């Protein structure tokens, strides 16, 4: 019996993800396409499968304000003079009434490059919508759209769209929402809401390779992902809340070689609200978007700020 190329690839992907699930999955129940309703998973202190999971708390320190609203994604610029990429998230028709804010007539969203003092260096314009996560790699920004038309937008430094592809592993060709994207060792990592975890994808073939479940009953809200100097993986988590005071943001740290949960971090009360995430100069850095599902617009007192995270 011969196997066609498409059948072979489909089988290989299924086998690859099946073995990855056995090794890395932090739970079994899946959220819906928008990332709601996750149960079980890798956010609880008892998860992780092997060894003890350390529990810590953290505080935040404001660094500078974003060039514009609403900053919902971060990526480190690894070329040229370096710097920090900030992804813009605009108000959409679906959430304008919720936040009581006007819709921008121009729906395109920016990727702002700033230096580490917050000075604007460059702006790249993208067709991403409701951007919730971004990466920089291969001379392009990769913007994660959390609204129609969804997917990952690859855009070069001259504002040219190179590709637009859906998050893999969807039967209906709609990959669903995204809350984080990172480039690491030539691969793209996507915080996929429909899958309730972070998915490693080959950026050329777009074949999915590894899935690490990251959402939990305690903190089902999944946001951005970052890699530290040791290659370990940090993921922003949080609870479903109706106000800033009800918010319970957190971080999960995973062993970058095994995918096992090794640390759970709770933000102390009164801290900045984390959305995007990067690792820079020995610290985690995040952004407070200013719009958070269930909250009033700019309810967080540090809306629009880029800030440092320090473990206590």
Short mmCIF file of N, CA and C in Angstrom, two decimals, residues 167-233:
data_model
loop_
_atom_site.label_atom_id
_atom_site.label_comp_id
_atom_site.label_asym_id
_atom_site.label_seq_id
_atom_site.Cartn_x
_atom_site.Cartn_y
_atom_site.Cartn_z
N UNK A 167 -3.78 29.24 13.14
CA UNK A 167 -3.18 28.34 14.12
C UNK A 167 -3.56 26.92 13.72
N UNK A 168 -2.60 25.99 13.68
CA UNK A 168 -2.89 24.63 13.18
C UNK A 168 -3.84 23.83 14.07
N UNK A 169 -4.24 22.68 13.52
CA UNK A 169 -5.03 21.66 14.21
C UNK A 169 -6.48 22.04 14.41
N UNK A 170 -7.06 22.67 13.40
CA UNK A 170 -8.49 22.96 13.41
C UNK A 170 -9.14 22.30 12.20
N UNK A 171 -10.26 21.63 12.41
CA UNK A 171 -10.93 20.95 11.32
C UNK A 171 -11.59 21.91 10.35
N UNK A 172 -12.01 23.10 10.84
CA UNK A 172 -12.76 24.02 9.99
C UNK A 172 -11.91 25.16 9.44
N UNK A 173 -10.59 25.03 9.51
CA UNK A 173 -9.66 26.05 8.97
C UNK A 173 -9.75 27.38 9.69
N UNK A 174 -10.34 27.39 10.90
CA UNK A 174 -10.35 28.58 11.74
C UNK A 174 -9.59 28.23 13.01
N UNK A 175 -8.36 28.75 13.12
CA UNK A 175 -7.50 28.37 14.23
C UNK A 175 -7.88 28.96 15.56
N UNK A 176 -8.80 29.93 15.57
CA UNK A 176 -9.25 30.51 16.82
C UNK A 176 -8.31 31.57 17.36
N UNK A 177 -8.55 31.93 18.62
CA UNK A 177 -7.86 33.05 19.24
C UNK A 177 -6.42 32.75 19.63
N UNK A 178 -5.67 33.84 19.78
CA UNK A 178 -4.26 33.78 20.15
C UNK A 178 -4.01 34.79 21.25
N UNK A 179 -3.21 34.41 22.25
CA UNK A 179 -2.86 35.34 23.32
C UNK A 179 -1.36 35.45 23.53
N UNK A 180 -0.58 34.96 22.61
CA UNK A 180 0.87 35.10 22.74
C UNK A 180 1.59 34.44 21.59
N UNK A 181 2.72 35.01 21.19
CA UNK A 181 3.57 34.43 20.13
C UNK A 181 5.02 34.73 20.49
N UNK A 182 5.89 33.75 20.31
CA UNK A 182 7.33 33.98 20.51
C UNK A 182 8.14 33.18 19.52
N UNK A 183 9.30 33.74 19.14
CA UNK A 183 10.28 33.07 18.28
C UNK A 183 11.39 32.55 19.18
N UNK A 184 11.70 31.26 19.10
CA UNK A 184 12.76 30.69 19.93
C UNK A 184 13.44 29.56 19.18
N UNK A 185 14.76 29.72 18.98
CA UNK A 185 15.56 28.71 18.29
C UNK A 185 14.96 28.30 16.95
N UNK A 186 14.52 29.30 16.19
CA UNK A 186 14.02 29.04 14.85
C UNK A 186 12.61 28.50 14.77
N UNK A 187 11.94 28.41 15.88
CA UNK A 187 10.57 27.92 15.91
C UNK A 187 9.63 29.00 16.44
N UNK A 188 8.36 28.90 16.09
CA UNK A 188 7.34 29.82 16.56
C UNK A 188 6.50 29.12 17.63
N UNK A 189 6.35 29.79 18.77
CA UNK A 189 5.53 29.28 19.86
C UNK A 189 4.29 30.15 19.98
N UNK A 190 3.12 29.53 19.98
CA UNK A 190 1.85 30.26 19.95
C UNK A 190 1.02 29.88 21.17
N UNK A 191 0.57 30.88 21.93
CA UNK A 191 -0.37 30.64 23.02
C UNK A 191 -1.76 30.54 22.41
N UNK A 192 -2.18 29.31 22.13
CA UNK A 192 -3.41 29.05 21.38
C UNK A 192 -4.58 28.84 22.34
N UNK A 193 -5.56 29.74 22.31
CA UNK A 193 -6.68 29.67 23.24
C UNK A 193 -7.53 28.43 23.01
N UNK A 194 -7.75 28.08 21.75
CA UNK A 194 -8.58 26.91 21.45
C UNK A 194 -7.98 25.63 22.00
N UNK A 195 -6.66 25.57 22.04
CA UNK A 195 -5.96 24.38 22.51
C UNK A 195 -5.63 24.45 24.00
N UNK A 196 -5.78 25.63 24.60
CA UNK A 196 -5.51 25.77 26.03
C UNK A 196 -4.06 25.59 26.40
N UNK A 197 -3.15 25.96 25.50
CA UNK A 197 -1.73 25.77 25.79
C UNK A 197 -0.86 26.49 24.78
N UNK A 198 0.44 26.21 24.84
CA UNK A 198 1.39 26.82 23.90
C UNK A 198 1.82 25.75 22.90
N UNK A 199 1.74 26.13 21.64
CA UNK A 199 1.97 25.21 20.53
C UNK A 199 3.23 25.63 19.78
N UNK A 200 4.17 24.69 19.62
CA UNK A 200 5.37 24.97 18.81
C UNK A 200 5.10 24.58 17.36
N UNK A 201 5.40 25.54 16.46
CA UNK A 201 5.12 25.36 15.03
C UNK A 201 6.38 25.66 14.24
N UNK A 202 6.64 24.87 13.20
CA UNK A 202 7.71 25.20 12.28
C UNK A 202 7.24 26.38 11.42
N UNK A 203 7.97 27.51 11.42
CA UNK A 203 7.48 28.71 10.73
C UNK A 203 7.50 28.60 9.21
N UNK A 204 8.22 27.62 8.67
CA UNK A 204 8.27 27.44 7.22
C UNK A 204 7.21 26.47 6.74
N UNK A 205 7.20 25.27 7.29
CA UNK A 205 6.23 24.24 6.87
C UNK A 205 4.87 24.41 7.53
N UNK A 206 4.84 25.13 8.65
CA UNK A 206 3.63 25.35 9.46
C UNK A 206 3.11 24.04 10.07
N UNK A 207 4.01 23.08 10.24
CA UNK A 207 3.64 21.82 10.89
C UNK A 207 3.75 21.98 12.39
N UNK A 208 2.71 21.63 13.16
CA UNK A 208 2.78 21.71 14.62
C UNK A 208 3.65 20.58 15.17
N UNK A 209 4.42 20.88 16.23
CA UNK A 209 5.40 19.91 16.73
C UNK A 209 5.18 19.51 18.18
N UNK A 210 4.85 20.46 19.04
CA UNK A 210 4.71 20.19 20.47
C UNK A 210 3.60 21.05 21.04
N UNK A 211 2.82 20.48 21.96
CA UNK A 211 1.80 21.24 22.68
C UNK A 211 2.01 21.06 24.18
N UNK A 212 2.12 22.17 24.90
CA UNK A 212 2.21 22.15 26.37
C UNK A 212 0.95 22.80 26.92
N UNK A 213 0.13 22.03 27.62
CA UNK A 213 -1.09 22.57 28.21
C UNK A 213 -0.72 23.53 29.34
N UNK A 214 -1.39 24.69 29.38
CA UNK A 214 -1.01 25.71 30.36
C UNK A 214 -2.17 26.29 31.13
N UNK A 215 -3.41 26.06 30.74
CA UNK A 215 -4.55 26.63 31.45
C UNK A 215 -5.00 25.69 32.56
N UNK A 216 -5.72 26.23 33.54
CA UNK A 216 -6.16 25.44 34.68
C UNK A 216 -7.49 25.96 35.18
N UNK A 217 -8.13 25.20 36.06
CA UNK A 217 -9.39 25.63 36.64
C UNK A 217 -9.18 26.86 37.52
N UNK A 218 -8.07 26.88 38.24
CA UNK A 218 -7.78 28.01 39.12
C UNK A 218 -7.52 29.28 38.33
N UNK A 219 -6.73 29.18 37.25
CA UNK A 219 -6.40 30.33 36.42
C UNK A 219 -6.51 29.95 34.95
N UNK A 220 -7.74 29.97 34.43
CA UNK A 220 -7.95 29.53 33.05
C UNK A 220 -7.52 30.54 31.99
N UNK A 221 -7.22 31.78 32.42
CA UNK A 221 -6.85 32.80 31.45
C UNK A 221 -5.38 32.64 31.05
N UNK A 222 -5.15 32.38 29.79
CA UNK A 222 -3.82 32.16 29.23
C UNK A 222 -3.40 33.38 28.42
N UNK A 223 -2.16 33.86 28.67
CA UNK A 223 -1.68 34.99 27.86
C UNK A 223 -0.29 34.67 27.31
N UNK A 224 0.62 35.62 27.31
CA UNK A 224 1.84 35.49 26.51
C UNK A 224 2.83 34.48 27.10
N UNK A 225 3.85 34.18 26.29
CA UNK A 225 4.89 33.21 26.63
C UNK A 225 6.25 33.85 26.38
N UNK A 226 7.24 33.46 27.21
CA UNK A 226 8.61 33.97 27.05
C UNK A 226 9.60 32.88 27.44
N UNK A 227 10.83 33.00 26.93
CA UNK A 227 11.91 32.05 27.23
C UNK A 227 13.02 32.80 27.96
N UNK A 228 13.50 32.22 29.08
CA UNK A 228 14.59 32.87 29.81
C UNK A 228 15.94 32.40 29.27
N UNK A 229 17.03 32.84 29.92
CA UNK A 229 18.37 32.54 29.43
C UNK A 229 18.71 31.06 29.47
N UNK A 230 18.01 30.30 30.31
CA UNK A 230 18.23 28.86 30.40
C UNK A 230 17.34 28.06 29.46
N UNK A 231 16.50 28.77 28.71
CA UNK A 231 15.59 28.10 27.81
C UNK A 231 14.31 27.61 28.46
N UNK A 232 14.10 27.96 29.73
CA UNK A 232 12.85 27.60 30.39
C UNK A 232 11.73 28.54 29.93
N UNK A 233 10.51 28.07 30.06
CA UNK A 233 9.35 28.72 29.46
C UNK A 233 8.48 29.35 30.55
#
